[in-house]
N, C-alpha and C. Protein backbone atom coordinates (compact mmCIF):
# COMPACT_ATOMS: atom_id res chain seq x y z
N MET A 1 -43.56 -3.00 3.57
CA MET A 1 -42.19 -2.89 3.12
C MET A 1 -41.86 -4.13 2.29
N SER A 2 -41.27 -3.94 1.12
CA SER A 2 -40.94 -5.07 0.25
C SER A 2 -39.66 -5.72 0.74
N ALA A 3 -39.41 -6.94 0.28
CA ALA A 3 -38.24 -7.69 0.71
C ALA A 3 -36.95 -7.08 0.16
N THR A 4 -37.02 -6.34 -0.94
CA THR A 4 -35.81 -5.79 -1.54
C THR A 4 -35.46 -4.41 -1.02
N ALA A 5 -36.38 -3.74 -0.37
CA ALA A 5 -36.11 -2.38 0.12
C ALA A 5 -35.80 -2.42 1.60
N SER A 6 -34.66 -1.84 1.96
CA SER A 6 -34.34 -1.75 3.38
C SER A 6 -34.72 -0.36 3.86
N VAL A 7 -35.01 -0.26 5.13
CA VAL A 7 -35.48 1.01 5.68
C VAL A 7 -34.31 1.73 6.32
N ASP A 8 -34.23 3.03 6.08
CA ASP A 8 -33.19 3.88 6.65
C ASP A 8 -33.24 3.86 8.16
N GLY A 9 -34.40 3.88 8.74
CA GLY A 9 -34.54 3.88 10.19
C GLY A 9 -34.85 5.25 10.73
N ASN A 10 -34.42 6.29 10.04
CA ASN A 10 -34.67 7.65 10.52
C ASN A 10 -36.03 8.15 10.08
N ASP A 11 -36.33 7.98 8.80
CA ASP A 11 -37.57 8.54 8.29
C ASP A 11 -38.44 7.51 7.57
N GLY A 12 -38.03 6.22 7.59
CA GLY A 12 -38.82 5.17 6.97
C GLY A 12 -38.68 5.11 5.46
N VAL A 13 -37.82 5.93 4.88
CA VAL A 13 -37.61 5.93 3.43
C VAL A 13 -36.57 4.86 3.10
N PRO A 14 -36.81 4.03 2.07
CA PRO A 14 -35.81 3.03 1.70
C PRO A 14 -34.45 3.69 1.44
N GLN A 15 -33.37 2.98 1.85
CA GLN A 15 -32.02 3.54 1.72
C GLN A 15 -31.69 3.94 0.29
N SER A 16 -32.07 3.11 -0.66
CA SER A 16 -31.73 3.42 -2.05
C SER A 16 -32.35 4.75 -2.47
N GLN A 17 -33.57 5.01 -2.06
CA GLN A 17 -34.20 6.30 -2.40
C GLN A 17 -33.52 7.45 -1.66
N THR A 18 -33.16 7.22 -0.40
CA THR A 18 -32.49 8.26 0.38
C THR A 18 -31.15 8.63 -0.25
N VAL A 19 -30.36 7.62 -0.61
CA VAL A 19 -29.06 7.87 -1.23
C VAL A 19 -29.24 8.62 -2.55
N GLN A 20 -30.18 8.16 -3.36
CA GLN A 20 -30.41 8.83 -4.65
C GLN A 20 -30.82 10.28 -4.45
N SER A 21 -31.68 10.55 -3.48
CA SER A 21 -32.10 11.93 -3.29
C SER A 21 -30.96 12.77 -2.73
N ARG A 22 -30.12 12.20 -1.90
CA ARG A 22 -28.96 12.94 -1.38
C ARG A 22 -27.99 13.26 -2.50
N ILE A 23 -27.80 12.32 -3.42
CA ILE A 23 -26.90 12.56 -4.55
C ILE A 23 -27.47 13.66 -5.43
N LYS A 24 -28.76 13.61 -5.69
CA LYS A 24 -29.38 14.64 -6.52
C LYS A 24 -29.24 16.02 -5.90
N HIS A 25 -29.29 16.07 -4.58
CA HIS A 25 -29.27 17.36 -3.90
C HIS A 25 -27.87 17.76 -3.44
N SER A 26 -26.87 16.94 -3.70
CA SER A 26 -25.53 17.26 -3.24
C SER A 26 -24.51 17.01 -4.35
N PRO A 27 -24.40 17.92 -5.30
CA PRO A 27 -23.41 17.74 -6.37
C PRO A 27 -21.98 17.71 -5.81
N GLN A 28 -21.77 18.37 -4.67
CA GLN A 28 -20.45 18.36 -4.07
C GLN A 28 -20.07 16.94 -3.64
N LEU A 29 -21.03 16.19 -3.09
CA LEU A 29 -20.79 14.82 -2.68
C LEU A 29 -20.42 13.96 -3.88
N VAL A 30 -21.13 14.14 -4.97
CA VAL A 30 -20.84 13.39 -6.20
C VAL A 30 -19.44 13.73 -6.69
N GLU A 31 -19.10 15.00 -6.66
CA GLU A 31 -17.78 15.45 -7.11
C GLU A 31 -16.68 14.85 -6.23
N GLU A 32 -16.86 14.88 -4.92
CA GLU A 32 -15.88 14.31 -3.99
C GLU A 32 -15.74 12.80 -4.19
N ALA A 33 -16.85 12.11 -4.37
CA ALA A 33 -16.82 10.66 -4.58
C ALA A 33 -16.12 10.31 -5.88
N THR A 34 -16.37 11.09 -6.92
CA THR A 34 -15.73 10.86 -8.21
C THR A 34 -14.23 11.08 -8.11
N ALA A 35 -13.81 12.14 -7.43
CA ALA A 35 -12.39 12.42 -7.26
C ALA A 35 -11.70 11.32 -6.46
N LEU A 36 -12.35 10.84 -5.41
CA LEU A 36 -11.80 9.77 -4.60
C LEU A 36 -11.68 8.48 -5.40
N CYS A 37 -12.69 8.20 -6.20
CA CYS A 37 -12.69 7.03 -7.06
C CYS A 37 -11.51 7.09 -8.04
N GLU A 38 -11.30 8.23 -8.66
CA GLU A 38 -10.19 8.39 -9.61
C GLU A 38 -8.84 8.24 -8.92
N LYS A 39 -8.73 8.77 -7.70
CA LYS A 39 -7.48 8.67 -6.95
C LYS A 39 -7.13 7.21 -6.69
N TYR A 40 -8.12 6.44 -6.21
CA TYR A 40 -7.88 5.02 -5.94
C TYR A 40 -7.64 4.23 -7.22
N LYS A 41 -8.38 4.56 -8.26
CA LYS A 41 -8.21 3.87 -9.54
C LYS A 41 -6.78 4.06 -10.05
N THR A 42 -6.27 5.28 -9.97
CA THR A 42 -4.91 5.56 -10.41
C THR A 42 -3.89 4.84 -9.53
N ALA A 43 -4.08 4.91 -8.21
CA ALA A 43 -3.14 4.26 -7.29
C ALA A 43 -3.09 2.75 -7.53
N PHE A 44 -4.25 2.11 -7.66
CA PHE A 44 -4.27 0.66 -7.88
C PHE A 44 -3.69 0.30 -9.25
N SER A 45 -3.93 1.12 -10.24
CA SER A 45 -3.36 0.88 -11.57
C SER A 45 -1.83 0.95 -11.53
N LEU A 46 -1.30 1.97 -10.85
CA LEU A 46 0.15 2.10 -10.73
C LEU A 46 0.75 0.96 -9.91
N PHE A 47 0.06 0.57 -8.84
CA PHE A 47 0.56 -0.55 -8.04
C PHE A 47 0.53 -1.84 -8.84
N SER A 48 -0.49 -2.04 -9.65
CA SER A 48 -0.58 -3.28 -10.43
C SER A 48 0.57 -3.40 -11.42
N GLN A 49 1.06 -2.27 -11.93
CA GLN A 49 2.23 -2.31 -12.82
C GLN A 49 3.44 -2.85 -12.06
N CYS A 50 3.63 -2.39 -10.83
CA CYS A 50 4.74 -2.90 -10.01
C CYS A 50 4.54 -4.39 -9.75
N HIS A 51 3.34 -4.74 -9.32
CA HIS A 51 3.02 -6.13 -8.96
C HIS A 51 3.26 -7.09 -10.13
N ASN A 52 2.88 -6.68 -11.33
CA ASN A 52 3.06 -7.55 -12.50
C ASN A 52 4.52 -7.86 -12.74
N PHE A 53 5.41 -6.92 -12.46
CA PHE A 53 6.84 -7.16 -12.70
C PHE A 53 7.50 -7.89 -11.55
N TYR A 54 7.23 -7.51 -10.30
CA TYR A 54 7.96 -8.17 -9.22
C TYR A 54 7.42 -9.55 -8.91
N ASN A 55 6.32 -9.96 -9.52
CA ASN A 55 5.82 -11.32 -9.32
C ASN A 55 6.20 -12.28 -10.43
N LYS A 56 6.95 -11.81 -11.40
CA LYS A 56 7.39 -12.70 -12.47
C LYS A 56 8.44 -13.67 -11.94
N ASN A 57 8.49 -14.85 -12.54
CA ASN A 57 9.53 -15.81 -12.18
C ASN A 57 10.86 -15.44 -12.82
N CYS A 58 10.83 -15.12 -14.09
CA CYS A 58 12.04 -14.74 -14.82
C CYS A 58 11.95 -13.28 -15.21
N ILE A 59 13.01 -12.53 -14.91
CA ILE A 59 12.99 -11.09 -15.14
C ILE A 59 14.17 -10.71 -16.04
N THR A 60 13.86 -9.98 -17.10
CA THR A 60 14.89 -9.49 -18.02
C THR A 60 15.44 -8.16 -17.51
N GLU A 61 16.51 -7.70 -18.14
CA GLU A 61 17.08 -6.39 -17.77
C GLU A 61 16.06 -5.28 -18.03
N GLN A 62 15.29 -5.40 -19.10
CA GLN A 62 14.24 -4.42 -19.40
C GLN A 62 13.17 -4.43 -18.31
N ASP A 63 12.81 -5.63 -17.84
CA ASP A 63 11.82 -5.74 -16.76
C ASP A 63 12.32 -5.05 -15.49
N LYS A 64 13.62 -5.23 -15.18
CA LYS A 64 14.20 -4.60 -13.99
C LYS A 64 14.08 -3.08 -14.07
N SER A 65 14.40 -2.56 -15.24
CA SER A 65 14.33 -1.11 -15.43
C SER A 65 12.89 -0.62 -15.33
N THR A 66 11.98 -1.35 -15.95
CA THR A 66 10.56 -0.97 -15.91
C THR A 66 10.02 -1.07 -14.48
N LEU A 67 10.44 -2.09 -13.74
CA LEU A 67 10.01 -2.24 -12.35
C LEU A 67 10.47 -1.05 -11.52
N ALA A 68 11.73 -0.67 -11.64
CA ALA A 68 12.25 0.47 -10.88
C ALA A 68 11.48 1.74 -11.22
N ASP A 69 11.22 1.95 -12.50
CA ASP A 69 10.44 3.13 -12.93
C ASP A 69 9.01 3.09 -12.39
N SER A 70 8.40 1.90 -12.41
CA SER A 70 7.02 1.74 -11.93
C SER A 70 6.92 2.01 -10.44
N ILE A 71 7.89 1.52 -9.69
CA ILE A 71 7.90 1.76 -8.24
C ILE A 71 8.04 3.25 -7.96
N GLN A 72 8.97 3.88 -8.68
CA GLN A 72 9.16 5.32 -8.50
C GLN A 72 7.89 6.10 -8.83
N GLU A 73 7.25 5.74 -9.92
CA GLU A 73 6.02 6.42 -10.33
C GLU A 73 4.90 6.22 -9.31
N PHE A 74 4.77 5.00 -8.79
CA PHE A 74 3.74 4.69 -7.80
C PHE A 74 3.92 5.53 -6.54
N PHE A 75 5.14 5.56 -6.00
CA PHE A 75 5.37 6.32 -4.78
C PHE A 75 5.34 7.82 -5.00
N SER A 76 5.71 8.25 -6.17
CA SER A 76 5.60 9.67 -6.50
C SER A 76 4.13 10.08 -6.50
N TYR A 77 3.29 9.25 -7.10
CA TYR A 77 1.85 9.53 -7.11
C TYR A 77 1.28 9.53 -5.69
N LEU A 78 1.64 8.52 -4.89
CA LEU A 78 1.13 8.46 -3.53
C LEU A 78 1.54 9.69 -2.72
N GLY A 79 2.78 10.13 -2.89
CA GLY A 79 3.25 11.31 -2.18
C GLY A 79 2.45 12.55 -2.55
N HIS A 80 2.06 12.62 -3.82
CA HIS A 80 1.27 13.78 -4.29
C HIS A 80 -0.21 13.64 -3.89
N ALA A 81 -0.77 12.46 -4.10
CA ALA A 81 -2.22 12.26 -3.89
C ALA A 81 -2.57 12.07 -2.41
N CYS A 82 -1.65 11.52 -1.64
CA CYS A 82 -1.94 11.21 -0.23
C CYS A 82 -0.80 11.71 0.66
N PRO A 83 -0.60 13.01 0.72
CA PRO A 83 0.50 13.52 1.55
C PRO A 83 0.29 13.17 3.02
N GLY A 84 1.37 12.83 3.67
CA GLY A 84 1.28 12.48 5.09
C GLY A 84 0.87 11.05 5.36
N MET A 85 0.67 10.26 4.31
CA MET A 85 0.27 8.86 4.49
C MET A 85 1.42 8.08 5.12
N LYS A 86 1.13 7.27 6.11
CA LYS A 86 2.16 6.46 6.74
C LYS A 86 2.50 5.27 5.86
N ARG A 87 3.78 4.95 5.81
CA ARG A 87 4.22 3.79 5.03
C ARG A 87 4.24 2.56 5.91
N THR A 88 3.64 1.50 5.42
CA THR A 88 3.66 0.22 6.13
C THR A 88 4.99 -0.47 5.85
N VAL A 89 5.24 -1.57 6.57
CA VAL A 89 6.47 -2.33 6.34
C VAL A 89 6.51 -2.84 4.90
N LYS A 90 5.38 -3.29 4.40
CA LYS A 90 5.37 -3.81 3.03
C LYS A 90 5.62 -2.70 2.02
N MET A 91 5.13 -1.50 2.29
CA MET A 91 5.41 -0.38 1.39
C MET A 91 6.89 -0.03 1.44
N HIS A 92 7.49 -0.08 2.62
CA HIS A 92 8.93 0.16 2.76
C HIS A 92 9.71 -0.87 1.95
N LEU A 93 9.32 -2.13 2.06
CA LEU A 93 10.00 -3.18 1.30
C LEU A 93 9.90 -2.91 -0.20
N LEU A 94 8.72 -2.54 -0.66
CA LEU A 94 8.53 -2.26 -2.09
C LEU A 94 9.40 -1.08 -2.53
N LYS A 95 9.35 0.01 -1.79
CA LYS A 95 10.05 1.23 -2.20
C LYS A 95 11.56 1.10 -2.09
N ASP A 96 12.04 0.48 -1.03
CA ASP A 96 13.47 0.52 -0.75
C ASP A 96 14.24 -0.77 -1.00
N HIS A 97 13.55 -1.89 -1.21
CA HIS A 97 14.30 -3.14 -1.29
C HIS A 97 13.95 -4.06 -2.46
N VAL A 98 12.78 -3.93 -3.04
CA VAL A 98 12.35 -4.88 -4.08
C VAL A 98 13.27 -4.83 -5.30
N SER A 99 13.55 -3.63 -5.81
CA SER A 99 14.41 -3.53 -7.00
C SER A 99 15.78 -4.14 -6.75
N GLU A 100 16.33 -3.85 -5.58
CA GLU A 100 17.65 -4.40 -5.22
C GLU A 100 17.60 -5.93 -5.17
N TRP A 101 16.53 -6.47 -4.56
CA TRP A 101 16.39 -7.92 -4.44
C TRP A 101 16.25 -8.57 -5.82
N VAL A 102 15.45 -7.95 -6.68
CA VAL A 102 15.26 -8.48 -8.04
C VAL A 102 16.57 -8.44 -8.82
N ASP A 103 17.33 -7.34 -8.69
CA ASP A 103 18.64 -7.25 -9.36
C ASP A 103 19.58 -8.35 -8.88
N MET A 104 19.59 -8.58 -7.57
CA MET A 104 20.51 -9.54 -6.98
C MET A 104 20.16 -10.98 -7.37
N ASN A 105 18.86 -11.28 -7.47
CA ASN A 105 18.43 -12.66 -7.70
C ASN A 105 18.01 -12.96 -9.13
N ASN A 106 17.90 -11.93 -9.96
CA ASN A 106 17.44 -12.10 -11.35
C ASN A 106 16.13 -12.87 -11.43
N ALA A 107 15.29 -12.67 -10.45
CA ALA A 107 13.98 -13.30 -10.42
C ALA A 107 13.05 -12.43 -9.57
N GLY A 108 11.78 -12.59 -9.81
CA GLY A 108 10.80 -11.86 -9.03
C GLY A 108 10.35 -12.68 -7.85
N PHE A 109 9.31 -12.22 -7.21
CA PHE A 109 8.78 -12.91 -6.04
C PHE A 109 7.85 -14.04 -6.42
N GLY A 110 7.67 -14.29 -7.69
CA GLY A 110 6.82 -15.39 -8.12
C GLY A 110 7.31 -16.72 -7.59
N LEU A 111 8.62 -16.79 -7.26
CA LEU A 111 9.19 -18.03 -6.73
C LEU A 111 9.18 -18.06 -5.20
N MET A 112 8.80 -16.95 -4.57
CA MET A 112 8.79 -16.86 -3.11
C MET A 112 7.37 -17.02 -2.58
N ARG A 113 7.28 -17.25 -1.33
CA ARG A 113 5.99 -17.33 -0.66
C ARG A 113 5.81 -16.11 0.23
N GLU A 114 4.57 -15.73 0.46
CA GLU A 114 4.28 -14.56 1.28
C GLU A 114 4.63 -14.78 2.75
N GLN A 115 4.71 -16.02 3.18
CA GLN A 115 5.00 -16.30 4.57
C GLN A 115 6.34 -15.72 5.00
N GLY A 116 7.29 -15.64 4.07
CA GLY A 116 8.60 -15.06 4.40
C GLY A 116 8.50 -13.60 4.79
N THR A 117 7.76 -12.82 4.02
CA THR A 117 7.60 -11.41 4.36
C THR A 117 6.75 -11.25 5.61
N GLU A 118 5.79 -12.12 5.82
CA GLU A 118 4.98 -12.05 7.04
C GLU A 118 5.85 -12.32 8.26
N ALA A 119 6.79 -13.27 8.16
CA ALA A 119 7.67 -13.58 9.29
C ALA A 119 8.58 -12.40 9.60
N ILE A 120 9.07 -11.74 8.58
CA ILE A 120 9.92 -10.56 8.79
C ILE A 120 9.11 -9.45 9.44
N GLN A 121 7.90 -9.25 8.98
CA GLN A 121 7.05 -8.20 9.52
C GLN A 121 6.79 -8.44 11.01
N ILE A 122 6.61 -9.67 11.42
CA ILE A 122 6.41 -9.99 12.83
C ILE A 122 7.63 -9.56 13.64
N HIS A 123 8.82 -9.82 13.11
CA HIS A 123 10.05 -9.43 13.79
C HIS A 123 10.13 -7.91 13.94
N PHE A 124 9.80 -7.18 12.88
CA PHE A 124 9.84 -5.71 12.94
C PHE A 124 8.84 -5.18 13.97
N LYS A 125 7.66 -5.77 14.01
CA LYS A 125 6.66 -5.32 14.98
C LYS A 125 7.13 -5.57 16.41
N LYS A 126 7.80 -6.70 16.63
CA LYS A 126 8.32 -7.01 17.96
C LYS A 126 9.38 -5.98 18.36
N LEU A 127 10.27 -5.64 17.43
CA LEU A 127 11.27 -4.61 17.71
C LEU A 127 10.62 -3.27 18.02
N TYR A 128 9.58 -2.93 17.26
CA TYR A 128 8.91 -1.64 17.49
C TYR A 128 8.24 -1.61 18.86
N ARG A 129 7.59 -2.71 19.25
CA ARG A 129 6.95 -2.75 20.56
C ARG A 129 7.98 -2.60 21.67
N THR A 130 9.17 -3.19 21.47
CA THR A 130 10.20 -3.14 22.49
C THR A 130 10.89 -1.78 22.56
N TYR A 131 11.23 -1.21 21.39
CA TYR A 131 12.06 -0.01 21.37
C TYR A 131 11.35 1.24 20.82
N GLY A 132 10.14 1.11 20.35
CA GLY A 132 9.45 2.22 19.69
C GLY A 132 9.19 3.44 20.54
N SER A 133 9.12 3.27 21.85
CA SER A 133 8.81 4.42 22.71
C SER A 133 10.05 5.21 23.11
N MET A 134 11.23 4.76 22.70
CA MET A 134 12.46 5.48 23.05
C MET A 134 12.52 6.80 22.30
N ALA A 135 12.81 7.88 23.00
CA ALA A 135 12.86 9.21 22.39
C ALA A 135 14.10 9.38 21.52
N ASN A 136 15.22 8.82 21.93
CA ASN A 136 16.48 8.97 21.19
C ASN A 136 16.52 7.93 20.06
N LYS A 137 16.30 8.42 18.84
CA LYS A 137 16.21 7.52 17.69
C LYS A 137 17.53 6.83 17.38
N VAL A 138 18.64 7.51 17.61
CA VAL A 138 19.96 6.92 17.36
C VAL A 138 20.19 5.76 18.32
N GLN A 139 19.89 5.98 19.60
CA GLN A 139 20.05 4.91 20.60
C GLN A 139 19.12 3.74 20.27
N ARG A 140 17.90 4.06 19.84
CA ARG A 140 16.93 3.02 19.46
C ARG A 140 17.49 2.17 18.32
N LEU A 141 18.05 2.82 17.31
CA LEU A 141 18.61 2.10 16.16
C LEU A 141 19.77 1.22 16.58
N LYS A 142 20.64 1.73 17.46
CA LYS A 142 21.77 0.93 17.94
C LYS A 142 21.29 -0.31 18.67
N LEU A 143 20.29 -0.16 19.54
CA LEU A 143 19.77 -1.32 20.27
C LEU A 143 19.11 -2.32 19.34
N CYS A 144 18.35 -1.83 18.36
CA CYS A 144 17.71 -2.73 17.40
C CYS A 144 18.75 -3.49 16.60
N LYS A 145 19.80 -2.80 16.21
CA LYS A 145 20.85 -3.43 15.41
C LYS A 145 21.54 -4.53 16.20
N ASN A 146 21.71 -4.33 17.49
CA ASN A 146 22.39 -5.32 18.34
C ASN A 146 21.51 -6.55 18.61
N THR A 147 20.21 -6.47 18.40
CA THR A 147 19.34 -7.62 18.67
C THR A 147 19.21 -8.54 17.47
N THR A 148 19.67 -8.11 16.30
CA THR A 148 19.50 -8.96 15.11
C THR A 148 20.68 -9.84 14.87
């Protein structure tokens, strides 16, 4: 066995040869991998448009409008490409609060540090651990509101 070839372990065939033969014999796998690659490429491209605007130090009125449109386009794509995907706290902040924050401060997050959002996320997780198992969502919200 050469130093550059690793062994699959099942049949002694180097992994690179096994993968190549599987690809040759499975056009469906290639098709699925290509589709998945395109999905992620599009999602990251759309997210990068948002990121480029909300990380600026100085934001113009045109930038604010473009940022709002970019966020809408990103989440619209995610809803279509990944239905049922759970939104993280950071995704919630991006979708529901970033445009408002940028409008209010006339600046992007380029002047902020990530530690601030991390500290907020810790607080949200603590609230969820404490009240997340409550069946009555209205009562849960009232209790969470009273703790802040």
